[in-house]
Short mmCIF file of C-alpha atoms and ligand atoms in Angstrom, two decimals:
data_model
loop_
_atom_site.label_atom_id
_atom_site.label_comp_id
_atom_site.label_asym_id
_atom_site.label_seq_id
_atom_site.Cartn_x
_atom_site.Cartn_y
_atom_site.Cartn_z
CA UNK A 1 50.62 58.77 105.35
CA UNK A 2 51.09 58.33 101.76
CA UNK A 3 52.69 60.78 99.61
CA UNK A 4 50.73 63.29 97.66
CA UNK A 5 52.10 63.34 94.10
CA UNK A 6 51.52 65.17 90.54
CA UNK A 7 51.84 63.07 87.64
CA UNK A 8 52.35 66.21 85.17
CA UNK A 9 51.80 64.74 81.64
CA UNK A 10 49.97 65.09 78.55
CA UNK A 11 49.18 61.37 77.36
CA UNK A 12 49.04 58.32 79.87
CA UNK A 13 52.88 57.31 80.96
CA UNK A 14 54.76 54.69 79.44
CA UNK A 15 52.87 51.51 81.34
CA UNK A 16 55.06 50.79 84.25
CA UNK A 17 54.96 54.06 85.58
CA UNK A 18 51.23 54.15 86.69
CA UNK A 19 51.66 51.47 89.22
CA UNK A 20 55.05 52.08 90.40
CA UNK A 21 53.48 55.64 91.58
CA UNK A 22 50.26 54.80 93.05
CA UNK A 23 52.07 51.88 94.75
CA UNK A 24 54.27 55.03 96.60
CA UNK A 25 51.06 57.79 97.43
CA UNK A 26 47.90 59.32 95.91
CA UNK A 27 48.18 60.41 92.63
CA UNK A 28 46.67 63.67 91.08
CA UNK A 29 47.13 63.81 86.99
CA UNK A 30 47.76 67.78 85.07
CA UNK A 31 47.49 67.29 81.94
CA UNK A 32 49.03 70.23 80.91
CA UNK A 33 46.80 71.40 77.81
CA UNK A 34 44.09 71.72 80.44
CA UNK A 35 42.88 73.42 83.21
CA UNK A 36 45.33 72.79 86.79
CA UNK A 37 43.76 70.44 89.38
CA UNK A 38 42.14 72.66 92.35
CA UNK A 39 44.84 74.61 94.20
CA UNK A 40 43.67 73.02 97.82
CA UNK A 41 45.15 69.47 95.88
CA UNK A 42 48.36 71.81 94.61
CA UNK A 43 49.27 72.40 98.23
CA UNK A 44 49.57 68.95 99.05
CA UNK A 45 51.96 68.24 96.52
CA UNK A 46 55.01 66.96 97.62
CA UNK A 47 56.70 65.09 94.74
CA UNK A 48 55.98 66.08 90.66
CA UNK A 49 56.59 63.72 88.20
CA UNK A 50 57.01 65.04 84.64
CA UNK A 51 56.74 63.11 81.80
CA UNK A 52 56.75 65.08 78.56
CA UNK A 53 58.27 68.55 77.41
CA UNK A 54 55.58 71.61 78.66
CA UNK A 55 57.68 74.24 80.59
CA UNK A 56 57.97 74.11 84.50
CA UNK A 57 58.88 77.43 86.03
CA UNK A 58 59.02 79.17 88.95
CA UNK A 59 55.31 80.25 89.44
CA UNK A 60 54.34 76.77 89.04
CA UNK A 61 56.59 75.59 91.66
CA UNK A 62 55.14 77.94 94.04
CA UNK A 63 51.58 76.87 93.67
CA UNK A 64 53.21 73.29 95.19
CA UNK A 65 54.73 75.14 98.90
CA UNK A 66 55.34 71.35 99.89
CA UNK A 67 57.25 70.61 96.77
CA UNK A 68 60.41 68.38 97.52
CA UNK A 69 61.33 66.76 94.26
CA UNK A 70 61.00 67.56 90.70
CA UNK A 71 61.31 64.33 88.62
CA UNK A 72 61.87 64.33 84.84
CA UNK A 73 61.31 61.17 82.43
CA UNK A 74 64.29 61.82 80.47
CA UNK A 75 67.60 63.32 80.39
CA UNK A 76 67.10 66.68 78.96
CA UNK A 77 65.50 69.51 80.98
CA UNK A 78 65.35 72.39 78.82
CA UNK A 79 61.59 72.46 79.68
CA UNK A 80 62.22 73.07 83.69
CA UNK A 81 63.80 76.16 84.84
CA UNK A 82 66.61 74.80 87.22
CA UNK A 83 67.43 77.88 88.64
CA UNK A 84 64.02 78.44 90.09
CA UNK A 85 63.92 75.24 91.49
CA UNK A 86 67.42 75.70 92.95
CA UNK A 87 66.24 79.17 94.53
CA UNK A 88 64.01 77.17 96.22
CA UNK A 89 65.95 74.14 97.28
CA UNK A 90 64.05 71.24 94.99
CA UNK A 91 65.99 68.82 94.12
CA UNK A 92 65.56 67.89 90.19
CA UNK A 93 65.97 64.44 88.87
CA UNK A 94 66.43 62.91 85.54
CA UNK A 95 67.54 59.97 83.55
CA UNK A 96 71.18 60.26 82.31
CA UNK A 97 72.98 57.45 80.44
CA UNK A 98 70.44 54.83 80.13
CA UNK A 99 69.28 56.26 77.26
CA UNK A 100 72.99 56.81 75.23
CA UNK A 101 72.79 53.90 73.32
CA UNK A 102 69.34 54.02 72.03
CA UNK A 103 69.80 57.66 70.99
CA UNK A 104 72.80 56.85 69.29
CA UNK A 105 71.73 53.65 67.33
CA UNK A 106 68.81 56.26 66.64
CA UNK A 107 71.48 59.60 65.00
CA UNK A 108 72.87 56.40 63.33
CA UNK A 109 69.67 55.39 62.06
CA UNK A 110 68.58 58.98 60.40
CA UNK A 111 72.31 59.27 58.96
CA UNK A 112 72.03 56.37 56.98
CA UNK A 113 68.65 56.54 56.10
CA UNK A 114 69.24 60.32 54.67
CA UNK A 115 72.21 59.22 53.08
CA UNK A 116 71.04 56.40 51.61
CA UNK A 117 67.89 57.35 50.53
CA UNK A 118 65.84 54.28 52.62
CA UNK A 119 62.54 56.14 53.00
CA UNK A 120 62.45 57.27 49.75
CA UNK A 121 63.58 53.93 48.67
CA UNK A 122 61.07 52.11 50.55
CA UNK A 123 58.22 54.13 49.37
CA UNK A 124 59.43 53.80 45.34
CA UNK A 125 59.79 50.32 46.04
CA UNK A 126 55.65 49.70 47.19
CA UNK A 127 54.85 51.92 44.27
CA UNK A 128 53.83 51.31 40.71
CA UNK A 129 56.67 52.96 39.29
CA UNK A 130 58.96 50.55 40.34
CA UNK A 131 58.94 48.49 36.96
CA UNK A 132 63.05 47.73 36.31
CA UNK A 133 66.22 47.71 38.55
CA UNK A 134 67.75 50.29 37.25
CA UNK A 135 71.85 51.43 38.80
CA UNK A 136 71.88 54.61 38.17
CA UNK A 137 68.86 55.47 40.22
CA UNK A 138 68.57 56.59 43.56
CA UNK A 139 72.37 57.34 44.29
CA UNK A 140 73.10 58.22 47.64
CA UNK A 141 76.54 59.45 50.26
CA UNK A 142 78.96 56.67 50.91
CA UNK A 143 78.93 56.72 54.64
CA UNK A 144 81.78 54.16 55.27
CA UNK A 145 85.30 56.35 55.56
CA UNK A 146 83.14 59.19 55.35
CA UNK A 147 84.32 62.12 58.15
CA UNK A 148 81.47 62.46 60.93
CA UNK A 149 81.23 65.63 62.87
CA UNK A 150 79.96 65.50 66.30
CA UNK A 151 78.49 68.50 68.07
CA UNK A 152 78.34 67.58 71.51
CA UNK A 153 80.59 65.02 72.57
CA UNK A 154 78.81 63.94 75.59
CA UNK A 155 78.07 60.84 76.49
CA UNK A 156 75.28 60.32 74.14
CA UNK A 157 77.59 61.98 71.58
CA UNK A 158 80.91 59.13 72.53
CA UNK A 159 78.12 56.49 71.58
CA UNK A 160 77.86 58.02 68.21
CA UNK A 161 81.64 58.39 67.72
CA UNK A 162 81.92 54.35 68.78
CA UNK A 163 79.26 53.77 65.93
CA UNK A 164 81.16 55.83 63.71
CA UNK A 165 84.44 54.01 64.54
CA UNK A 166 83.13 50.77 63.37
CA UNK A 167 82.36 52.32 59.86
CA UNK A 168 85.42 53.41 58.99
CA UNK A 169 84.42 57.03 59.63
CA UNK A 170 86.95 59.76 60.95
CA UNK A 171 85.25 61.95 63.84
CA UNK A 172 85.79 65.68 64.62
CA UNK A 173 83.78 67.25 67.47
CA UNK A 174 83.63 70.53 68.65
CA UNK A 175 82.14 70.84 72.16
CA UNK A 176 82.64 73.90 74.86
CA UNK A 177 85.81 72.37 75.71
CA UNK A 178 88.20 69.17 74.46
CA UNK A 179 86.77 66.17 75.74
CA UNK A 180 88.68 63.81 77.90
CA UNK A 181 87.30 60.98 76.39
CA UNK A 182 88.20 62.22 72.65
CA UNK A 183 91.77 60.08 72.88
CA UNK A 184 90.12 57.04 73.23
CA UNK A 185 87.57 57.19 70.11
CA UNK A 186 90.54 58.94 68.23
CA UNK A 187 88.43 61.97 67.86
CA UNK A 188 89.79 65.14 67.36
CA UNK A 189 88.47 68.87 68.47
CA UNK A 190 88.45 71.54 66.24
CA UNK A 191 85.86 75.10 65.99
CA UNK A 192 82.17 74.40 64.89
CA UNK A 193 82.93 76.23 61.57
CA UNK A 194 85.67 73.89 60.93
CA UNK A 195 83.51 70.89 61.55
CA UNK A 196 80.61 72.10 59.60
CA UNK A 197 83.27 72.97 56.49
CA UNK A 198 85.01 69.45 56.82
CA UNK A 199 82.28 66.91 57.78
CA UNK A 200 80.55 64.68 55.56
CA UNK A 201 77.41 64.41 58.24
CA UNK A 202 77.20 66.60 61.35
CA UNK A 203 75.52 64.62 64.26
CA UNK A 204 73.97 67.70 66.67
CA UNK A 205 73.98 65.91 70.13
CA UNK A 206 74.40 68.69 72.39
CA UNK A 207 71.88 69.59 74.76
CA UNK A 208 69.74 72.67 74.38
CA UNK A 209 70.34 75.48 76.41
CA UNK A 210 71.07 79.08 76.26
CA UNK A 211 74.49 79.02 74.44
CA UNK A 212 73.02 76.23 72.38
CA UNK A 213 69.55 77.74 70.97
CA UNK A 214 69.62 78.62 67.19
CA UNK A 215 73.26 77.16 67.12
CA UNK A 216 72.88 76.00 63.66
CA UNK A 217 71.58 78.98 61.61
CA UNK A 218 71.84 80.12 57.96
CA UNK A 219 75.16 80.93 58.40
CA UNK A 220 76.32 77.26 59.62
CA UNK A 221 74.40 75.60 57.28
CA UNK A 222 75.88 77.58 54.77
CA UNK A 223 79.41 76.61 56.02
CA UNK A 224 78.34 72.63 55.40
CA UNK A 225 79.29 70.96 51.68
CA UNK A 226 77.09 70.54 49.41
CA UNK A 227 77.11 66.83 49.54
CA UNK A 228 76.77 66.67 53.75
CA UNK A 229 73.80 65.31 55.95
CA UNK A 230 72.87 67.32 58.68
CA UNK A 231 71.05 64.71 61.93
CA UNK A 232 69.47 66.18 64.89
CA UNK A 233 68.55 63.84 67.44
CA UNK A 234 69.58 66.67 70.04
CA UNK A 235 66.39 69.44 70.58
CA UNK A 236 64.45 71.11 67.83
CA UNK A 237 65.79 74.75 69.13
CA UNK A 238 69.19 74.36 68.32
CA UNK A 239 68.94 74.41 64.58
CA UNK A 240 66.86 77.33 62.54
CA UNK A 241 64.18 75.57 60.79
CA UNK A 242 63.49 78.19 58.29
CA UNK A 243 66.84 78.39 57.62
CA UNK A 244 67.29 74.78 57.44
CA UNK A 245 64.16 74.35 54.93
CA UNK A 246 65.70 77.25 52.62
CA UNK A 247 69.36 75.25 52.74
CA UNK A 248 67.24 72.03 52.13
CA UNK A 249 64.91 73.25 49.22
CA UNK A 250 68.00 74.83 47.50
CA UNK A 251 69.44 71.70 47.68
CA UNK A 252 72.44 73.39 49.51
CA UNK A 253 73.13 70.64 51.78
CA UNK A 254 72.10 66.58 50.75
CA UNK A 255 70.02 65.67 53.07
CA UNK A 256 68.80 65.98 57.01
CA UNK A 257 67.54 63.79 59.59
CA UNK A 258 65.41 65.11 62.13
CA UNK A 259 64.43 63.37 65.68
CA UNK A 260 63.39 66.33 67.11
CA UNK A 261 61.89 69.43 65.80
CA UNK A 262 60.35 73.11 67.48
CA UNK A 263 57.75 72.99 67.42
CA UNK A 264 57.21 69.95 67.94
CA UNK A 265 55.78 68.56 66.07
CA UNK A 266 55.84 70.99 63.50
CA UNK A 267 52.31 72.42 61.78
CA UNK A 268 51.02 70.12 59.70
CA UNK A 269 51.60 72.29 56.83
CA UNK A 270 54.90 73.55 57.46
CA UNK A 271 57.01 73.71 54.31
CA UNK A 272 59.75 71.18 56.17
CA UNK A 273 57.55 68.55 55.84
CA UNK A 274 56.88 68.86 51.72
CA UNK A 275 60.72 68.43 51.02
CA UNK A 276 62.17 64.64 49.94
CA UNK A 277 65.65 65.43 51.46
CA UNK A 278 64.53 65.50 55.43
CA UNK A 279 63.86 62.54 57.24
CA UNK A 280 61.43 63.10 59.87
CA UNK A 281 60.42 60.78 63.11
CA UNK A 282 58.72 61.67 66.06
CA UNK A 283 60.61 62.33 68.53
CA UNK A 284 61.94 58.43 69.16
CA UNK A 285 65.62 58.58 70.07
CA UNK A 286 65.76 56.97 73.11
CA UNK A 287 62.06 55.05 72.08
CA UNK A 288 62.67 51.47 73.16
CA UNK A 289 61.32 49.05 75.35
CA UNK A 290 64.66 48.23 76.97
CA UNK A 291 65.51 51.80 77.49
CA UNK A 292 62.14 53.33 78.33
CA UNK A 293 61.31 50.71 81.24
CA UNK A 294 64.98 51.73 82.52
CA UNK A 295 64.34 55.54 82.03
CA UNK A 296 60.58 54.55 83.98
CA UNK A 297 62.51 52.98 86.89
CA UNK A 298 65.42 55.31 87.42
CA UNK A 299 62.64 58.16 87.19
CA UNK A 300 60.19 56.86 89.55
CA UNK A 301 63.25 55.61 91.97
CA UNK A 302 64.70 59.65 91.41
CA UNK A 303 61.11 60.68 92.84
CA UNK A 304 61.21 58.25 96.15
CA UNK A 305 64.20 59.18 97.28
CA UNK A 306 63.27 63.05 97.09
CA UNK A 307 59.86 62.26 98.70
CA UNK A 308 62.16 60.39 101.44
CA UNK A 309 64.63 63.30 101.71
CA UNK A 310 67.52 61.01 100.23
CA UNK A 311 69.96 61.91 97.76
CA UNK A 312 68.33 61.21 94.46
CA UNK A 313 70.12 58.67 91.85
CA UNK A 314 70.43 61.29 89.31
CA UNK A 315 70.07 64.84 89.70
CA UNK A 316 70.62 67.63 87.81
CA UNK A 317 69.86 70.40 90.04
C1 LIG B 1 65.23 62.92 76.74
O1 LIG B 1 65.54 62.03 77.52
O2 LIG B 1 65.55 64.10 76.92
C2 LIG B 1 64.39 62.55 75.58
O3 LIG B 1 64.41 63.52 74.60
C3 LIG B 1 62.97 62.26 76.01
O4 LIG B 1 62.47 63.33 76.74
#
């Protein structure tokens, strides 16, 4: 009999995932901004797929009493309560390490496009105003030998610190504990209010979760010099956004680059989005075609092998 699965998402899946699912059972779509499908189809459910960020709890899980596996199109899983679906023995699958790279070229990206002032740049250079080269205009950070701090060094955050190596950057991280891997990319640890006093750009790549919401507040950003760039290709919810605008419109900090915001994305008239020192994209770290159709495959292969009671590739719970 074919499997009875929930494709849980807001927009239509990246394109390969469609097919790859129907080719595996009958597929019933929540879009979670709207009503939930009738609960008779609920308690057929035997596999969810989630692609997007809308919460999955508990009480959700127990509208599904077939439930086996929880997939998740990407790595983080802030959005799904793990504990509730360990309480009831689902196993939860998502997409780790595929998408390091990506998300790294991607911090990289926003660091050097804050501290050299590309966006602004780009736009001056379409506009009327631009009438005569001029050098003393539009001066940005050196980046090259510059000190990077790393929160997070993870494996998305090594990627960064590999990046950094080939500019000539020095790298400090500060994680929960020293990283094993910190030898090798001749990084060294030292406390978050070291890192945010010493480094030229901090590089948040930590994942969000209960020790890492609001992480970077007034206080931290207070702690940064003058002169640093703050990136966030982590989650929104681990940096303060009013505080962050307030350190940004006093001009207490250069610059910041911002993959990810909360909300997200942010009302349209939030005060963030008037400033010229932020850098803001939607949400694309790990937005390739490369790394997508990987983080498709791995995702719909985590959900198979939960609807066929095997170990799943990845899990995180
Ligand atoms: C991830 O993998 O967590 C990305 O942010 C996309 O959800």
């Amino acid at each position: 009999m074919a499997h009875q699965i929930l494709l849980r998402s807001e927009v239509e899946p990246y394109k390969t995932i469609r097919p790859l699912l129907e080719a595996m059972g009958q597929l019933c779509q929540w879009n979670p901004l709207a009503a939930p499908p009738a609960p008779e189809a609920l308690q057929r459910i035997e596999g969810l797929y989630n692609f997007g960020h809308h919460h999955i709890g508990g009480e959700m899980m127990d509208l599904m009493p077939c439930l086996k596996v929880i997939s998740n199109f990407g790595v983080g899983v802030d959005h799904i309560d793990l504990e509730a679906a360990r309480q009831r023995n689902i196993p939860v699958g998502n997409t780790p390490k595929l998408l390091d790279g990506a998300t790294a070229d991607m911090t990289f990206a926003l660091l050097l496009a804050a501290a050299r002032n590309l966006v602004q740049g780009d736009h001056f250079a379409r506009s009327a105003e631009f009438t005569h080269y001029d050098p003393s205009f539009m001066l940005g950070q050196e980046v090259h030998g510059a000190v990077l701090g790393i929160v997070g060094l993870g494996s998305i955050g090594c990627q960064v610190a590999r990046r950094a190596l080939a500019f000539d950057m020095r790298v400090i991280y500060h994680n929960r504990q020293p990283s094993a891997r910190a030898a090798e990319l001749g990084a060294r640890y030292v406390t978050l209010d070291e890192l945010l006093s010493q480094a030229d750009f901090v590089a948040l790549n930590m994942p969000l979760t209960s020790q890492t919401r609001g992480m970077i507040g007034r206080r931290e950003l207070a702690l940064m010099k003058p002169t640093a760039v703050l990136v966030n290709a982590a989650r929104g919810g681990v940096v303060d956004h009013q505080a962050l605008f307030e350190t940004l419109q006093a001009k207490a900090i250069w610059a910041a680059g911002l993959d990810v915001t909360e909300p997200e994305p942010l009302p349209r008239d939030h005060p963030l989005l008037g400033l010229d020192n932020v850098i803001i994209v939607p949400h694309l770290g790990s937005a390739t075609h490369q790394t997508r159709q990987a983080m498709a495959q791995r995702s719909v292969d985590n959900l198979r092998a939960g609807l066929e009671g095997k170990p799943l590739l990845s899990r995180v719970a």
